[in-house]
Amino acid sequence: MSTATHRRTRQAAPTEDQPRELPGVGLILAALVPALIAAGALGILALWWRDTYAVTGADQWLTGAARITGLLAGYAAPVLLLLMARIPVLEREVGADRLARWHALGGRYLVGLVTAHVLTVTWGYALTAHRGVLPEGVQLVFHYPEMLKATIGTLLMLGTGAVSARAARRRLSYEAWYYLHLATYLAIALAFAHQLANGADLAEGVGLLGWWGLYLGSFALLGWYRLAVPFLRDRRHRLRVAEVRPEAPGVVSVFLTGERLDELRCRPGQFFRLQFLAPGLRWAANPYSLSAPPHPRFLRFTVKDLGGHSAAVAALQPGVRVRTEGPYGAFTARRGGARPVLLIAAGVGITPIRALFETVPARPGELTLLYRARRAEDLIFREELEEVAARRRARLAFLVGSRAELDDPFTAARLTRTVPRLTGHEVYVCGPDGFTAATIRELRAAGVPRHRIHHESFVF
């Protein structure tokens, strides 16, 4: 697939008569989902309150706390599954990064609740039986129904929580973290039987029916969107590698072809999880952004060598089959409005920004792209960006050098001078996490409203 072919098949920017989804749906869902989760947690507390007639003595206070933390932990587990079930309306409107942050926060709560449940139930039962805490713990594990499986599930869950901590996460490859996270599915399944066997509040009635519905529904949605839909899509679209093209040192673009690609309904700025069916790559699905507007005949992804998986992608041969999950993400032009647009990219963060630069609705002269790289040879898509800028009459600035050499062009003061009427812009930011966070802080300091700053992390 030649560069000339790519340029001939580029899509024009959306016109005003194209259908646009309702603005604000994402904001409504972003408020509604946490509210529904909180309402469910209150329902769990109501379930405990209904079945609790009196609490007297330290043993009952502890066992009461154990019931509450156990119920809340049992409720949190399927909720976390739902957040990562890749439900299209949530992925599209709320955004994969926000869902991932909620999932991570909920995971910390879950680990805390499980830990508190184990401690309080053991201590409370020990006081009731007038036995030491350690002997009571052994009694619970080996003599209560389903407790051995629940113990294994608890250890798996706590272990996954430990490796997901930020300090440990930085030392793990994406692939190792991905596989370790799969252990949580087994942990939740192992703990479910224990909840029904030993949960006094789930013995019958509304509690039992609700618990079965929550767990069966969560696993059904997870199975459908994470397994069935990718399988059916694989059979329908039959994606495969068409070309791997070097773009910059350690950076390649992967072109995928297939059948009926227009039915994927992907948008510039979104990403897919790609599973290349080649040796060393077939057991992990990594997230990669579209780096060109989607086309009915091909999709382009651009990958930087950041680890074993991405390095192996550069060696792929044409014809390798690819399984996909997606499109995901809300980092699209739908987040914007009828205002001037500022795009800010650093490093390989240019990938989704490149697709947006060509397609985001903006009048001539009201579109700006600031692209930072350490070295001139690290600039990706330079010729393409210059061609798009000329065609769209957009402003394009390459900021090459270290932060010291550039005198940090992304401070509030510098951004205000560089971009006239900055506070009236819709701003899209993509780059390394530290860069993105710092740039957003400076944009806020410059007076850009929070709802006009759009970003999405592609590292989960």
Coordinates of C-alpha atoms in Angstrom, one line a residue:
M1 CA 0.0 0.0 0.0
S2 CA 1.8 3.1 -1.2
T3 CA 1.8 6.5 0.3
A4 CA 0.1 7.8 -2.8
T5 CA -2.7 5.3 -2.4
H6 CA -3.1 6.4 1.2
R7 CA -3.4 10.1 0.1
R8 CA -5.9 9.3 -2.6
T9 CA -8.2 7.5 -0.2
R10 CA -8.2 10.0 2.6
Q11 CA -11.6 11.1 3.8
A12 CA -12.7 14.7 3.9
A13 CA -13.6 16.5 7.1
P14 CA -17.2 16.0 8.2
T15 CA -19.7 18.5 6.8
E16 CA -22.4 20.2 8.7
D17 CA -25.2 18.1 7.2
Q18 CA -23.7 14.8 8.5
P19 CA -25.6 13.3 11.5
R20 CA -24.1 14.2 14.9
E21 CA -25.0 12.3 18.1
L22 CA -26.6 14.2 20.9
P23 CA -24.1 16.3 22.8
G24 CA -24.1 15.8 26.5
V25 CA -25.0 12.2 26.5
G26 CA -21.6 11.3 27.7
L27 CA -21.9 13.9 30.5
I28 CA -25.3 12.5 31.5
L29 CA -23.9 8.9 31.6
A30 CA -20.8 10.0 33.4
A31 CA -23.0 11.3 36.2
L32 CA -25.7 8.5 36.0
V33 CA -23.4 5.5 36.2
P34 CA -21.7 6.4 39.6
A35 CA -25.2 7.4 40.9
L36 CA -26.6 4.0 40.0
I37 CA -23.6 2.3 41.6
A38 CA -24.0 4.3 44.8
A39 CA -27.8 3.5 44.8
G40 CA -27.0 -0.2 44.5
A41 CA -24.6 0.1 47.5
L42 CA -27.3 1.8 49.5
G43 CA -29.6 -1.1 48.6
I44 CA -27.1 -3.5 49.9
L45 CA -27.0 -1.6 53.2
A46 CA -30.8 -1.7 53.3
L47 CA -30.7 -5.5 52.9
W48 CA -28.4 -5.8 55.9
W49 CA -30.6 -3.4 57.9
R50 CA -33.7 -5.3 57.1
D51 CA -32.2 -8.6 58.5
T52 CA -30.6 -7.0 61.6
Y53 CA -32.8 -6.7 64.7
A54 CA -30.2 -5.7 67.3
V55 CA -26.4 -5.4 67.7
T56 CA -25.1 -5.9 71.2
G57 CA -21.6 -6.8 72.3
A58 CA -18.2 -6.7 70.6
D59 CA -18.8 -10.0 68.8
Q60 CA -22.0 -8.8 67.2
W61 CA -20.5 -5.5 66.2
L62 CA -17.6 -7.4 64.5
T63 CA -19.9 -9.9 62.8
G64 CA -22.2 -7.1 61.7
A65 CA -19.3 -5.3 60.2
A66 CA -18.3 -8.6 58.5
R67 CA -21.7 -8.9 57.0
I68 CA -21.7 -5.3 55.6
T69 CA -18.2 -5.5 54.2
G70 CA -18.9 -9.0 52.7
L71 CA -22.1 -7.8 51.0
L72 CA -20.4 -4.7 49.7
A73 CA -17.4 -6.7 48.4
G74 CA -19.8 -9.2 46.8
Y75 CA -21.6 -6.3 45.1
A76 CA -18.5 -4.5 44.0
A77 CA -17.0 -7.5 42.2
P78 CA -19.6 -7.8 39.4
V79 CA -19.8 -4.0 39.2
L80 CA -16.1 -3.9 38.4
L81 CA -16.7 -6.6 35.7
L82 CA -19.5 -4.4 34.1
L83 CA -17.2 -1.4 34.0
M84 CA -14.7 -3.4 31.9
A85 CA -17.3 -5.4 29.9
R86 CA -16.7 -3.1 26.9
I87 CA -20.4 -2.1 26.7
P88 CA -20.5 0.0 23.6
V89 CA -22.6 2.9 24.8
L90 CA -20.3 3.4 27.9
E91 CA -17.1 3.0 25.9
R92 CA -18.4 5.5 23.2
E93 CA -20.0 8.1 25.4
V94 CA -18.2 7.9 28.8
G95 CA -14.8 6.9 27.4
A96 CA -12.5 3.9 28.1
D97 CA -10.1 5.9 30.2
R98 CA -12.8 7.2 32.6
L99 CA -14.2 3.7 32.9
A100 CA -10.7 2.3 33.6
R101 CA -10.2 5.0 36.3
W102 CA -13.5 4.0 38.0
H103 CA -12.5 0.4 37.7
A104 CA -9.1 1.0 39.3
L105 CA -10.7 3.0 42.1
G106 CA -13.4 0.4 42.7
G107 CA -10.7 -2.3 42.7
R108 CA -9.0 -0.5 45.6
Y109 CA -12.3 -0.4 47.5
L110 CA -12.9 -4.1 46.8
V111 CA -9.5 -5.1 48.2
G112 CA -10.1 -3.0 51.3
L113 CA -13.6 -4.5 51.8
V114 CA -12.3 -8.0 51.3
T115 CA -9.5 -7.4 53.8
A116 CA -11.9 -5.9 56.3
H117 CA -14.4 -8.7 55.8
V118 CA -11.7 -11.4 56.5
L119 CA -10.5 -9.7 59.6
T120 CA -13.8 -8.9 61.1
V121 CA -15.5 -12.2 60.5
T122 CA -12.6 -14.1 61.9
W123 CA -12.3 -11.9 65.0
G124 CA -16.0 -11.8 65.5
Y125 CA -16.5 -15.5 65.3
A126 CA -13.4 -16.0 67.6
L127 CA -15.1 -13.9 70.3
T128 CA -18.4 -15.8 69.9
A129 CA -16.7 -19.2 70.2
H130 CA -14.2 -18.0 72.9
R131 CA -11.3 -19.1 70.7
G132 CA -8.2 -17.6 69.5
V133 CA -8.2 -15.7 66.2
L134 CA -5.8 -18.1 64.4
P135 CA -7.6 -21.3 65.4
E136 CA -10.9 -19.7 64.4
G137 CA -9.4 -18.8 61.1
V138 CA -8.4 -22.4 60.5
Q139 CA -11.8 -23.6 61.6
L140 CA -13.5 -21.2 59.1
V141 CA -11.3 -22.2 56.2
F142 CA -11.5 -25.9 56.5
H143 CA -14.9 -26.6 58.1
Y144 CA -17.3 -24.0 56.7
P145 CA -19.0 -24.7 53.4
E146 CA -17.3 -23.3 50.3
M147 CA -14.7 -21.5 52.4
L148 CA -11.7 -23.2 50.9
K149 CA -12.7 -22.0 47.4
A150 CA -13.4 -18.6 48.9
T151 CA -10.0 -18.5 50.5
I152 CA -8.3 -19.3 47.2
G153 CA -10.4 -16.6 45.5
T154 CA -9.5 -14.1 48.2
L155 CA -5.8 -14.8 47.8
L156 CA -6.0 -14.4 44.0
M157 CA -7.9 -11.1 44.4
L158 CA -5.5 -9.7 46.9
G159 CA -2.5 -10.7 44.8
T160 CA -4.0 -9.0 41.7
G161 CA -4.6 -5.9 43.8
A162 CA -1.0 -5.9 44.9
V163 CA 0.4 -6.2 41.4
S164 CA -2.0 -3.5 40.2
A165 CA -0.6 -1.0 42.7
R166 CA 1.1 1.9 40.8
A167 CA 4.6 1.1 42.0
A168 CA 4.3 -2.6 41.0
R169 CA 2.4 -1.8 37.8
R170 CA 5.3 0.2 36.4
R171 CA 7.6 -2.8 36.7
L172 CA 5.2 -5.1 34.8
S173 CA 4.8 -5.5 31.1
Y174 CA 1.3 -4.9 29.7
E175 CA 1.1 -8.6 28.8
A176 CA 2.0 -9.8 32.4
W177 CA -0.5 -7.3 33.9
Y178 CA -3.2 -8.4 31.5
Y179 CA -2.8 -12.1 32.3
L180 CA -2.7 -11.5 36.0
H181 CA -5.9 -9.5 35.8
L182 CA -7.6 -12.5 34.3
A183 CA -7.2 -14.2 37.6
T184 CA -9.9 -11.9 39.0
Y185 CA -12.6 -13.6 37.0
L186 CA -11.6 -16.9 38.6
A187 CA -11.5 -15.2 42.0
I188 CA -15.0 -13.8 41.7
A189 CA -16.4 -17.2 40.5
L190 CA -14.8 -19.0 43.4
A191 CA -16.2 -16.5 46.0
F192 CA -19.7 -16.5 44.6
A193 CA -20.7 -20.0 46.0
H194 CA -19.3 -18.9 49.4
Q195 CA -21.6 -15.9 49.4
L196 CA -24.7 -17.9 48.8
A197 CA -23.7 -20.7 51.2
N198 CA -22.7 -18.5 54.1
G199 CA -24.5 -15.2 53.5
A200 CA -27.4 -14.9 55.9
D201 CA -28.8 -12.0 53.9
L202 CA -28.8 -14.0 50.7
A203 CA -30.6 -17.1 51.8
E204 CA -33.9 -16.3 50.1
G205 CA -36.2 -13.7 48.7
V206 CA -35.1 -10.4 47.1
G207 CA -31.5 -10.7 48.2
L208 CA -31.0 -14.1 46.6
L209 CA -32.8 -13.2 43.3
G210 CA -31.0 -9.9 43.1
W211 CA -27.6 -11.6 43.7
W212 CA -28.2 -14.2 41.0
G213 CA -29.4 -11.5 38.6
L214 CA -26.4 -9.3 39.2
Y215 CA -23.8 -12.0 38.8
L216 CA -25.5 -13.8 35.9
G217 CA -26.1 -10.5 34.1
S218 CA -22.5 -9.3 34.6
F219 CA -21.0 -12.5 33.3
A220 CA -23.4 -12.6 30.4
L221 CA -22.5 -9.1 29.3
L222 CA -18.8 -9.8 29.8
G223 CA -19.0 -12.9 27.8
W224 CA -21.0 -11.3 25.0
Y225 CA -18.9 -8.1 24.5
R226 CA -15.5 -9.6 25.4
L227 CA -15.8 -13.0 23.7
A228 CA -18.8 -13.4 21.4
V229 CA -18.7 -10.0 19.7
P230 CA -14.9 -10.2 18.9
F231 CA -15.4 -13.8 17.6
L232 CA -18.3 -12.8 15.3
R233 CA -16.5 -9.7 14.2
D234 CA -13.4 -11.8 13.3
R235 CA -15.5 -14.1 11.2
R236 CA -17.2 -11.2 9.4
H237 CA -14.4 -8.8 8.8
R238 CA -11.4 -11.2 8.5
L239 CA -8.8 -8.5 9.3
R240 CA -5.2 -9.2 8.3
V241 CA -2.0 -7.3 8.0
A242 CA -1.5 -5.7 4.6
E243 CA 1.7 -3.7 5.3
V244 CA 4.1 -2.7 8.0
R245 CA 5.7 0.6 7.2
P246 CA 8.6 2.4 9.2
E247 CA 7.6 5.9 10.2
A248 CA 10.4 7.0 12.6
P249 CA 13.1 5.3 14.8
G250 CA 11.3 2.6 16.7
V251 CA 7.9 3.5 15.2
V252 CA 5.9 1.6 12.5
S253 CA 2.5 1.9 11.0
V254 CA 0.5 -1.3 10.5
F255 CA -2.1 -1.3 7.8
L256 CA -5.0 -3.8 8.2
T257 CA -7.3 -4.8 5.4
G258 CA -10.5 -6.9 5.6
E259 CA -14.1 -7.1 4.6
R260 CA -16.9 -4.7 5.3
L261 CA -14.7 -2.4 7.3
D262 CA -17.3 0.4 7.1
E263 CA -19.6 -1.6 9.3
L264 CA -17.1 -1.2 12.2
R265 CA -18.3 2.4 12.5
C266 CA -15.1 3.6 14.0
R267 CA -14.2 7.3 14.4
P268 CA -10.9 9.2 14.2
G269 CA -9.4 9.3 17.7
Q270 CA -10.7 5.9 18.8
F271 CA -8.6 2.8 19.4
F272 CA -8.8 -1.0 19.1
R273 CA -7.3 -3.9 21.0
L274 CA -5.4 -5.9 18.4
Q275 CA -4.5 -9.6 18.8
F276 CA -2.1 -10.6 16.0
L277 CA -2.2 -14.3 15.3
A278 CA 1.5 -14.7 15.0
P279 CA 4.1 -16.5 17.2
G280 CA 4.7 -14.5 20.4
L281 CA 1.7 -12.2 19.9
R282 CA -1.4 -14.4 19.7
W283 CA -2.1 -14.5 23.5
A284 CA -2.4 -10.8 24.2
A285 CA -4.6 -8.0 22.9
N286 CA -3.0 -4.6 23.2
P287 CA -4.6 -1.2 22.7
Y288 CA -3.5 0.8 19.6
S289 CA -5.0 4.0 18.2
L290 CA -6.1 4.7 14.7
S291 CA -3.6 7.0 13.2
A292 CA -5.6 7.9 10.0
P293 CA -9.3 8.3 9.4
P294 CA -11.0 4.9 9.0
H295 CA -11.4 3.9 5.4
P296 CA -13.7 1.2 3.8
R297 CA -10.6 -0.7 2.5
F298 CA -8.0 -0.3 5.3
L299 CA -7.3 0.8 8.9
R300 CA -4.0 2.3 10.0
F301 CA -2.4 1.9 13.4
T302 CA 0.9 3.4 14.4
V303 CA 3.0 1.6 17.1
K304 CA 6.0 2.7 19.0
D305 CA 8.5 0.1 20.4
L306 CA 7.7 0.3 24.1
G307 CA 8.0 -3.4 25.0
G308 CA 8.1 -7.0 23.8
H309 CA 4.7 -6.9 22.1
S310 CA 5.0 -3.6 20.3
A311 CA 8.6 -4.5 19.2
A312 CA 7.4 -7.8 17.7
V313 CA 4.7 -5.9 15.7
A314 CA 7.4 -4.3 13.6
A315 CA 8.4 -7.8 12.3
L316 CA 4.9 -8.8 11.2
Q317 CA 4.5 -10.1 7.7
P318 CA 1.6 -9.3 5.3
G319 CA -1.2 -11.8 5.6
V320 CA -1.1 -12.3 9.4
R321 CA -4.6 -12.5 10.7
V322 CA -5.7 -10.1 13.4
R323 CA -8.5 -10.3 15.9
T324 CA -9.9 -7.1 17.2
E325 CA -11.9 -5.6 20.1
G326 CA -13.4 -2.2 19.4
P327 CA -13.7 0.5 18.4
Y328 CA -13.4 2.0 21.9
G329 CA -12.9 5.5 23.3
A330 CA -14.6 8.9 23.4
F331 CA -11.5 10.9 22.3
T332 CA -13.4 12.0 19.1
A333 CA -14.7 15.1 17.5
R334 CA -18.1 14.4 19.0
R335 CA -16.7 15.8 22.3
G336 CA -16.2 19.2 20.6
G337 CA -18.4 22.0 19.6
A338 CA -18.6 24.9 17.1
R339 CA -15.5 26.5 18.4
P340 CA -11.8 26.9 17.3
V341 CA -9.9 23.7 17.9
L342 CA -6.4 23.3 19.5
L343 CA -4.7 19.9 19.2
I344 CA -1.6 19.2 21.4
A345 CA 0.5 16.1 20.9
A346 CA 3.8 14.8 22.3
G347 CA 5.7 11.8 21.0
V348 CA 3.6 8.9 19.8
G349 CA 0.6 10.7 21.2
I350 CA 0.4 12.2 17.7
T351 CA -1.3 8.9 16.7
P352 CA -5.0 9.8 17.4
I353 CA -4.3 13.5 17.0
R354 CA -3.1 12.9 13.4
A355 CA -6.6 11.3 12.6
L356 CA -8.4 14.2 14.4
F357 CA -6.3 16.8 12.6
E358 CA -7.7 15.7 9.3
T359 CA -11.3 15.3 10.3
V360 CA -12.3 17.5 13.3
P361 CA -14.8 20.1 12.3
A362 CA -13.2 23.6 12.2
R363 CA -13.3 26.6 10.0
P364 CA -10.2 27.6 8.0
G365 CA -7.8 29.4 10.3
E366 CA -9.5 28.1 13.5
L367 CA -7.5 24.8 13.7
T368 CA -4.1 24.6 15.4
L369 CA -1.8 21.6 16.1
L370 CA 1.2 21.9 18.4
Y371 CA 3.4 18.8 18.1
R372 CA 6.3 18.3 20.5
A373 CA 9.2 15.8 19.9
R374 CA 12.7 15.6 21.4
R375 CA 14.4 15.2 18.0
A376 CA 13.5 16.1 14.4
E377 CA 13.8 12.4 13.4
D378 CA 11.2 11.5 16.0
L379 CA 8.5 13.5 14.3
I380 CA 5.9 11.1 12.8
F381 CA 3.8 11.9 9.8
R382 CA 5.6 15.3 9.2
E383 CA 4.7 15.4 5.4
E384 CA 1.2 14.2 6.0
L385 CA 0.6 16.8 8.7
E386 CA 2.0 19.6 6.5
E387 CA -0.2 18.5 3.6
V388 CA -3.3 18.4 5.8
A389 CA -2.5 21.8 7.3
A390 CA -2.1 23.4 3.8
R391 CA -5.4 21.8 2.6
R392 CA -7.4 22.8 5.7
R393 CA -5.6 26.2 6.1
A394 CA -4.7 25.1 9.7
R395 CA -1.8 26.3 11.8
L396 CA 0.9 23.6 12.4
A397 CA 3.9 24.0 14.8
F398 CA 6.6 21.4 15.4
L399 CA 8.2 22.0 18.8
V400 CA 11.5 20.1 18.7
G401 CA 13.9 19.8 21.6
S402 CA 14.0 19.1 25.3
R403 CA 11.9 21.0 27.7
A404 CA 14.9 23.1 28.7
E405 CA 15.8 23.9 25.1
L406 CA 12.2 24.9 24.3
D407 CA 11.7 26.9 27.5
D408 CA 8.6 24.7 28.1
P409 CA 6.1 25.9 25.5
F410 CA 3.2 24.4 27.3
T411 CA 3.0 26.7 30.3
A412 CA -0.2 28.7 30.8
A413 CA 1.6 32.0 29.8
R414 CA 3.3 30.5 26.7
L415 CA 0.1 28.8 25.5
T416 CA -1.9 32.0 26.0
R417 CA 0.7 33.9 23.8
T418 CA 0.9 31.1 21.2
V419 CA -2.8 30.5 20.7
P420 CA -4.9 33.7 20.6
R421 CA -8.3 33.5 22.4
L422 CA -7.2 30.2 23.9
T423 CA -10.1 30.1 26.4
G424 CA -12.5 29.9 23.5
H425 CA -11.0 26.7 22.1
E426 CA -11.9 23.1 22.3
V427 CA -8.6 21.4 23.3
Y428 CA -7.5 17.8 22.6
V429 CA -4.3 16.6 24.4
C430 CA -2.5 13.3 23.9
G431 CA 1.0 12.2 25.0
P432 CA 2.8 10.5 27.8
D433 CA 0.8 10.5 31.0
G434 CA 3.1 13.0 32.8
F435 CA 3.0 15.4 29.8
T436 CA -0.8 15.2 29.5
A437 CA -1.4 15.8 33.2
A438 CA 1.0 18.8 33.2
T439 CA -0.5 20.3 30.1
I440 CA -4.0 20.0 31.4
R441 CA -3.0 21.8 34.6
E442 CA -1.5 24.7 32.5
L443 CA -4.6 24.9 30.3
R444 CA -6.8 25.1 33.4
A445 CA -4.5 27.8 34.8
A446 CA -4.8 29.7 31.5
G447 CA -8.6 29.7 32.0
V448 CA -9.7 27.0 29.6
P449 CA -12.9 25.4 31.1
R450 CA -12.5 21.8 32.1
H451 CA -15.3 20.6 29.9
R452 CA -13.4 21.9 26.8
I453 CA -10.3 19.9 27.5
H454 CA -10.5 16.4 26.0
H455 CA -8.0 13.7 26.7
E456 CA -7.9 9.9 27.0
S457 CA -5.3 7.6 28.4
F458 CA -4.7 4.4 26.3
V459 CA -2.7 2.6 29.1
F460 CA -4.9 0.5 31.3

